[in-house]
Amino acid sequence: TTAKNFLKISKIDSYYGQIQALNGIDLYIDKGEIVTLIGSNGAGKSTTLKSISGQVRPKQGTISFDGIDITKKPAHQTALLGIAQVPEGRRIFPRLTVRENLQIGAFSEKNKTVVSERMERVFSYFPRLKERLSQKGGTMSGGEQQMLAIGRALMMKPKLLMLDEPSMGLAPIIVEQIFDIIKEMNKEGMTILLVEQNAYQALQIADRGYVIQTGQIVLDGKGEELMKNEQVREAYLA
Ligand code: ATP
């Protein structure tokens, strides 16, 4: 295991057909860090996550994770290597129960004892999920669905947890709760890449941050430095 550059993205370009979404992105995450990628609508945040997880294949550049070149690996392989993605809009299975949604997250683990241990761990972060095990995912509130989406990702016991705008559409108090839990998971050793439009909250809990604009990283630095940066304040904290 490589603690430095646990994830390393070097000069990637990603496209959707003819449309270039990423233009020379460089980014690294050391083991145990919480790093945030902030930027406005359409800047390329989700595409960066998809390029890492293998849902989008970069045309140029390389991505390595835990010492392995994952540039061309499809999503099911990056998942097996320990990269979990909580997608934008949560995408839980609405007709399945909370328990079933969580079990799907542990698809690669056949040992039932291990699965139930992981579930207990998820409940330690999200006790609400334990109370609602038989409820259908689709009938949960927005905040509960976000908890379920994060819980489902944790069920694969990832080494890197990537979250795509977990605050989207949630009341401020719920956002605060979710960010507290993200911080707590990080304190317990989880390496996290957090994509957010909610720059203020994200920079508050992040060790470091990157600012992305039209597919390029325009700024990076420590969370507190970026929070004080004039450019960031004007564009993202106003
Ligand atoms: P948002 O916060 O709105 O999700 P984002 O920073 O995550 O924004 P991306 O979703 O990565 O931005 O989009 C980057 C660019 O790629 C945008 O110009 C977007 O229109 C384009 N794009 C994204 N997905 C597709 C797609 N499936 N087909 C074509 N273009 C796409």
Tab-separated table of C-alpha atoms and ligand atoms in Angstrom:
chain	number	residue	atom	x	y	z
A	1	THR	CA	0.000	0.000	0.000
A	2	THR	CA	1.214	3.440	-0.961
A	3	ALA	CA	0.212	6.133	1.514
A	4	LYS	CA	1.453	8.984	-0.662
A	5	ASN	CA	-0.458	9.420	-3.914
A	6	PHE	CA	-2.915	6.714	-2.852
A	7	LEU	CA	-4.941	8.031	-5.782
A	8	LYS	CA	-3.078	9.882	-8.496
A	9	ILE	CA	-4.598	11.452	-11.565
A	10	SER	CA	-2.129	12.721	-14.166
A	11	LYS	CA	-3.187	14.993	-17.010
A	12	ILE	CA	-6.429	13.325	-17.925
A	13	ASP	CA	-8.673	14.413	-20.776
A	14	SER	CA	-12.180	12.939	-20.875
A	15	TYR	CA	-14.811	13.348	-23.550
A	16	TYR	CA	-18.482	12.667	-24.195
A	17	GLY	CA	-18.423	12.091	-27.933
A	18	GLN	CA	-16.888	15.258	-29.371
A	19	ILE	CA	-17.427	17.273	-26.198
A	20	GLN	CA	-14.344	17.628	-24.042
A	21	ALA	CA	-15.369	17.616	-20.376
A	22	LEU	CA	-11.915	17.326	-18.751
A	23	ASN	CA	-8.776	19.037	-19.972
A	24	GLY	CA	-5.531	17.970	-18.305
A	25	ILE	CA	-6.768	17.249	-14.779
A	26	ASP	CA	-4.054	16.591	-12.170
A	27	LEU	CA	-5.071	15.582	-8.673
A	28	TYR	CA	-3.773	13.367	-5.909
A	29	ILE	CA	-5.049	12.047	-2.601
A	30	ASP	CA	-2.828	10.643	0.121
A	31	LYS	CA	-4.140	7.830	2.252
A	32	GLY	CA	-6.331	9.081	5.088
A	33	GLU	CA	-7.007	12.460	3.529
A	34	ILE	CA	-10.307	14.092	2.843
A	35	VAL	CA	-10.037	16.052	-0.371
A	36	THR	CA	-12.764	18.118	-1.944
A	37	LEU	CA	-13.322	19.023	-5.561
A	38	ILE	CA	-15.428	22.148	-5.872
A	39	GLY	CA	-16.808	23.937	-8.886
A	40	SER	CA	-20.019	25.174	-10.445
A	41	ASN	CA	-22.532	23.382	-12.652
A	42	GLY	CA	-20.973	21.594	-15.586
A	43	ALA	CA	-17.374	22.256	-14.492
A	44	GLY	CA	-16.466	18.571	-14.710
A	45	LYS	CA	-16.752	17.347	-11.116
A	46	SER	CA	-18.921	14.310	-11.839
A	47	THR	CA	-16.858	13.487	-14.909
A	48	THR	CA	-13.733	13.422	-12.751
A	49	LEU	CA	-15.365	10.887	-10.407
A	50	LYS	CA	-16.640	8.837	-13.344
A	51	SER	CA	-13.176	8.829	-14.885
A	52	ILE	CA	-11.760	7.429	-11.636
A	53	SER	CA	-14.468	4.809	-11.175
A	54	GLY	CA	-14.286	3.735	-14.821
A	55	GLN	CA	-17.719	4.877	-15.993
A	56	VAL	CA	-15.941	7.250	-18.354
A	57	ARG	CA	-12.646	6.273	-19.958
A	58	PRO	CA	-10.106	9.096	-20.263
A	59	LYS	CA	-8.715	9.656	-23.739
A	60	GLN	CA	-5.366	10.878	-22.414
A	61	GLY	CA	-3.505	10.678	-19.128
A	62	THR	CA	-3.276	8.115	-16.364
A	63	ILE	CA	-4.965	7.265	-13.083
A	64	SER	CA	-3.401	5.044	-10.465
A	65	PHE	CA	-4.878	3.755	-7.233
A	66	ASP	CA	-3.016	1.978	-4.451
A	67	GLY	CA	-0.101	1.413	-6.817
A	68	ILE	CA	-2.232	-0.030	-9.642
A	69	ASP	CA	-2.863	1.587	-13.034
A	70	ILE	CA	-6.661	1.862	-13.211
A	71	THR	CA	-6.862	4.200	-16.217
A	72	LYS	CA	-8.619	1.635	-18.392
A	73	LYS	CA	-10.391	-0.390	-15.748
A	74	PRO	CA	-14.178	-0.618	-15.941
A	75	ALA	CA	-16.368	0.235	-12.959
A	76	HIS	CA	-16.838	-3.313	-11.645
A	77	GLN	CA	-13.055	-3.696	-11.441
A	78	THR	CA	-12.372	-0.409	-9.698
A	79	ALA	CA	-15.098	-1.400	-7.209
A	80	LEU	CA	-13.321	-4.673	-6.480
A	81	LEU	CA	-10.079	-2.736	-5.973
A	82	GLY	CA	-11.808	-0.707	-3.245
A	83	ILE	CA	-13.196	2.417	-4.888
A	84	ALA	CA	-16.780	3.206	-3.928
A	85	GLN	CA	-18.823	5.954	-5.509
A	86	VAL	CA	-21.943	7.504	-4.017
A	87	PRO	CA	-23.547	8.924	-7.150
A	88	GLU	CA	-25.174	12.296	-7.567
A	89	GLY	CA	-28.877	11.986	-6.842
A	90	ARG	CA	-28.187	8.949	-4.622
A	91	ARG	CA	-29.647	6.272	-6.951
A	92	ILE	CA	-30.781	3.877	-4.272
A	93	PHE	CA	-33.149	1.107	-5.363
A	94	PRO	CA	-36.577	2.583	-4.501
A	95	ARG	CA	-38.547	-0.689	-4.529
A	96	LEU	CA	-36.055	-2.589	-2.414
A	97	THR	CA	-35.942	-2.366	1.353
A	98	VAL	CA	-33.196	-0.642	3.283
A	99	ARG	CA	-31.766	-4.049	4.182
A	100	GLU	CA	-31.758	-5.187	0.537
A	101	ASN	CA	-30.155	-1.945	-0.607
A	102	LEU	CA	-27.373	-2.436	1.934
A	103	GLN	CA	-26.906	-6.097	1.004
A	104	ILE	CA	-26.409	-5.119	-2.637
A	105	GLY	CA	-23.506	-2.925	-1.546
A	106	ALA	CA	-21.759	-6.034	-0.198
A	107	PHE	CA	-22.245	-7.981	-3.449
A	108	SER	CA	-18.644	-9.165	-3.568
A	109	GLU	CA	-18.686	-10.588	-0.032
A	110	LYS	CA	-20.125	-14.073	0.351
A	111	ASN	CA	-19.504	-14.513	4.091
A	112	LYS	CA	-22.747	-13.670	5.916
A	113	THR	CA	-21.022	-12.913	9.201
A	114	VAL	CA	-18.814	-10.358	7.476
A	115	VAL	CA	-21.857	-8.817	5.793
A	116	SER	CA	-23.699	-8.445	9.090
A	117	GLU	CA	-20.600	-6.983	10.755
A	118	ARG	CA	-20.394	-4.396	8.002
A	119	MET	CA	-24.071	-3.649	8.425
A	120	GLU	CA	-23.549	-3.045	12.150
A	121	ARG	CA	-20.778	-0.627	11.271
A	122	VAL	CA	-23.108	1.240	8.916
A	123	PHE	CA	-25.688	1.416	11.737
A	124	SER	CA	-23.073	2.927	14.050
A	125	TYR	CA	-22.899	5.892	11.657
A	126	PHE	CA	-26.571	5.857	10.661
A	127	PRO	CA	-28.756	4.449	13.468
A	128	ARG	CA	-31.811	5.605	11.507
A	129	LEU	CA	-31.176	2.895	8.913
A	130	LYS	CA	-31.377	0.177	11.555
A	131	GLU	CA	-34.798	1.438	12.629
A	132	ARG	CA	-35.981	1.335	9.016
A	133	LEU	CA	-34.585	-1.976	7.749
A	134	SER	CA	-37.838	-3.161	6.174
A	135	GLN	CA	-38.873	0.198	4.745
A	136	LYS	CA	-38.736	0.582	0.960
A	137	GLY	CA	-35.853	2.821	-0.074
A	138	GLY	CA	-38.097	5.011	-2.208
A	139	THR	CA	-40.282	5.977	0.745
A	140	MET	CA	-37.361	7.333	2.769
A	141	SER	CA	-36.785	11.090	3.051
A	142	GLY	CA	-34.074	12.748	0.977
A	143	GLY	CA	-31.649	12.810	3.896
A	144	GLU	CA	-32.381	9.186	4.772
A	145	GLN	CA	-31.833	8.166	1.152
A	146	GLN	CA	-28.474	9.934	1.207
A	147	MET	CA	-27.586	8.022	4.380
A	148	LEU	CA	-28.664	4.808	2.654
A	149	ALA	CA	-26.567	5.609	-0.424
A	150	ILE	CA	-23.503	6.226	1.752
A	151	GLY	CA	-24.290	3.123	3.819
A	152	ARG	CA	-24.550	1.027	0.672
A	153	ALA	CA	-21.120	2.250	-0.443
A	154	LEU	CA	-19.640	1.455	2.984
A	155	MET	CA	-20.966	-2.108	2.698
A	156	MET	CA	-18.232	-2.858	0.168
A	157	LYS	CA	-15.649	-1.806	2.762
A	158	PRO	CA	-13.972	0.586	0.349
A	159	LYS	CA	-10.478	2.007	0.622
A	160	LEU	CA	-11.553	5.193	-1.139
A	161	LEU	CA	-15.030	6.673	-0.763
A	162	MET	CA	-16.105	9.146	-3.434
A	163	LEU	CA	-19.188	11.248	-2.774
A	164	ASP	CA	-20.903	13.235	-5.537
A	165	GLU	CA	-22.742	16.229	-4.062
A	166	PRO	CA	-24.119	14.585	-0.943
A	167	SER	CA	-25.695	17.899	0.126
A	168	MET	CA	-27.855	18.222	-2.978
A	169	GLY	CA	-31.478	19.018	-2.231
A	170	LEU	CA	-31.165	18.567	1.522
A	171	ALA	CA	-32.127	20.940	4.324
A	172	PRO	CA	-29.125	22.698	5.948
A	173	ILE	CA	-29.491	20.818	9.225
A	174	ILE	CA	-29.418	17.460	7.432
A	175	VAL	CA	-26.423	18.570	5.363
A	176	GLU	CA	-24.622	19.386	8.595
A	177	GLN	CA	-25.399	15.929	10.021
A	178	ILE	CA	-24.164	14.201	6.883
A	179	PHE	CA	-20.979	16.256	6.803
A	180	ASP	CA	-20.344	15.467	10.468
A	181	ILE	CA	-20.576	11.773	9.643
A	182	ILE	CA	-18.278	12.157	6.619
A	183	LYS	CA	-15.747	13.828	8.909
A	184	GLU	CA	-16.148	11.055	11.470
A	185	MET	CA	-15.621	8.306	8.874
A	186	ASN	CA	-12.465	10.129	7.777
A	187	LYS	CA	-11.214	10.372	11.375
A	188	GLU	CA	-11.581	6.618	11.587
A	189	GLY	CA	-9.261	6.237	8.610
A	190	MET	CA	-11.409	6.408	5.480
A	191	THR	CA	-9.866	8.225	2.519
A	192	ILE	CA	-12.493	10.480	0.959
A	193	LEU	CA	-12.975	12.436	-2.252
A	194	LEU	CA	-15.878	14.813	-1.821
A	195	VAL	CA	-17.384	16.594	-4.812
A	196	GLU	CA	-19.463	19.607	-3.863
A	197	GLN	CA	-21.111	22.764	-5.099
A	198	ASN	CA	-21.562	23.601	-1.431
A	199	ALA	CA	-17.994	24.883	-1.196
A	200	TYR	CA	-18.265	26.347	2.276
A	201	GLN	CA	-19.260	23.119	4.007
A	202	ALA	CA	-16.872	21.027	1.937
A	203	LEU	CA	-13.813	23.223	2.580
A	204	GLN	CA	-14.587	23.238	6.285
A	205	ILE	CA	-14.110	19.505	6.612
A	206	ALA	CA	-11.464	18.958	3.912
A	207	ASP	CA	-7.694	18.684	4.380
A	208	ARG	CA	-7.203	19.964	0.860
A	209	GLY	CA	-9.287	21.149	-2.028
A	210	TYR	CA	-9.209	21.618	-5.768
A	211	VAL	CA	-11.239	24.134	-7.742
A	212	ILE	CA	-12.359	22.980	-11.185
A	213	GLN	CA	-13.546	25.305	-13.948
A	214	THR	CA	-14.518	24.182	-17.454
A	215	GLY	CA	-12.616	20.934	-17.134
A	216	GLN	CA	-9.428	22.378	-15.655
A	217	ILE	CA	-8.040	22.664	-12.137
A	218	VAL	CA	-7.579	26.388	-11.575
A	219	LEU	CA	-6.621	26.384	-7.893
A	220	ASP	CA	-5.672	23.966	-5.168
A	221	GLY	CA	-4.563	24.182	-1.581
A	222	LYS	CA	-5.396	23.462	2.022
A	223	GLY	CA	-9.061	23.686	2.954
A	224	GLU	CA	-8.589	26.719	5.183
A	225	GLU	CA	-6.378	28.477	2.605
A	226	LEU	CA	-8.964	28.082	-0.120
A	227	MET	CA	-11.650	29.316	2.234
A	228	LYS	CA	-9.684	32.571	2.657
A	229	ASN	CA	-8.821	32.870	-1.036
A	230	GLU	CA	-10.381	35.970	-2.620
A	231	GLN	CA	-11.192	34.241	-5.915
A	232	VAL	CA	-12.857	31.328	-4.151
A	233	ARG	CA	-14.813	33.614	-1.851
A	234	GLU	CA	-16.179	35.613	-4.756
A	235	ALA	CA	-17.045	32.682	-6.996
A	236	TYR	CA	-18.120	29.978	-4.582
A	237	LEU	CA	-18.748	31.361	-1.109
A	238	ALA	CA	-20.775	34.450	-1.971
B	1	ATP	P1	-22.999	19.365	-12.009
B	1	ATP	O1	-22.731	19.927	-10.694
B	1	ATP	O2	-24.008	20.171	-12.787
B	1	ATP	O3	-23.269	17.895	-12.033
B	1	ATP	P2	-20.295	18.804	-12.885
B	1	ATP	O4	-19.211	19.720	-12.465
B	1	ATP	O5	-20.409	17.516	-12.177
B	1	ATP	O6	-21.664	19.595	-12.851
B	1	ATP	P3	-20.096	17.241	-15.268
B	1	ATP	O7	-21.371	16.499	-15.055
B	1	ATP	O8	-18.839	16.540	-15.025
B	1	ATP	O9	-20.104	18.580	-14.428
B	1	ATP	O10	-20.121	17.805	-16.755
B	1	ATP	C1	-18.975	18.350	-17.419
B	1	ATP	C2	-19.338	18.679	-18.860
B	1	ATP	O11	-19.624	17.478	-19.572
B	1	ATP	C3	-20.575	19.542	-19.007
B	1	ATP	O12	-20.362	20.429	-20.080
B	1	ATP	C4	-21.674	18.548	-19.338
B	1	ATP	O13	-22.687	19.151	-20.119
B	1	ATP	C5	-20.922	17.507	-20.120
B	1	ATP	N1	-21.554	16.188	-19.965
B	1	ATP	C6	-21.730	15.508	-18.816
B	1	ATP	N2	-22.314	14.325	-19.018
B	1	ATP	C7	-22.508	14.232	-20.359
B	1	ATP	C8	-23.089	13.244	-21.234
B	1	ATP	N3	-23.556	12.082	-20.748
B	1	ATP	N4	-23.128	13.521	-22.546
B	1	ATP	C9	-22.648	14.683	-23.036
B	1	ATP	N5	-22.093	15.649	-22.288
B	1	ATP	C10	-22.030	15.432	-20.972
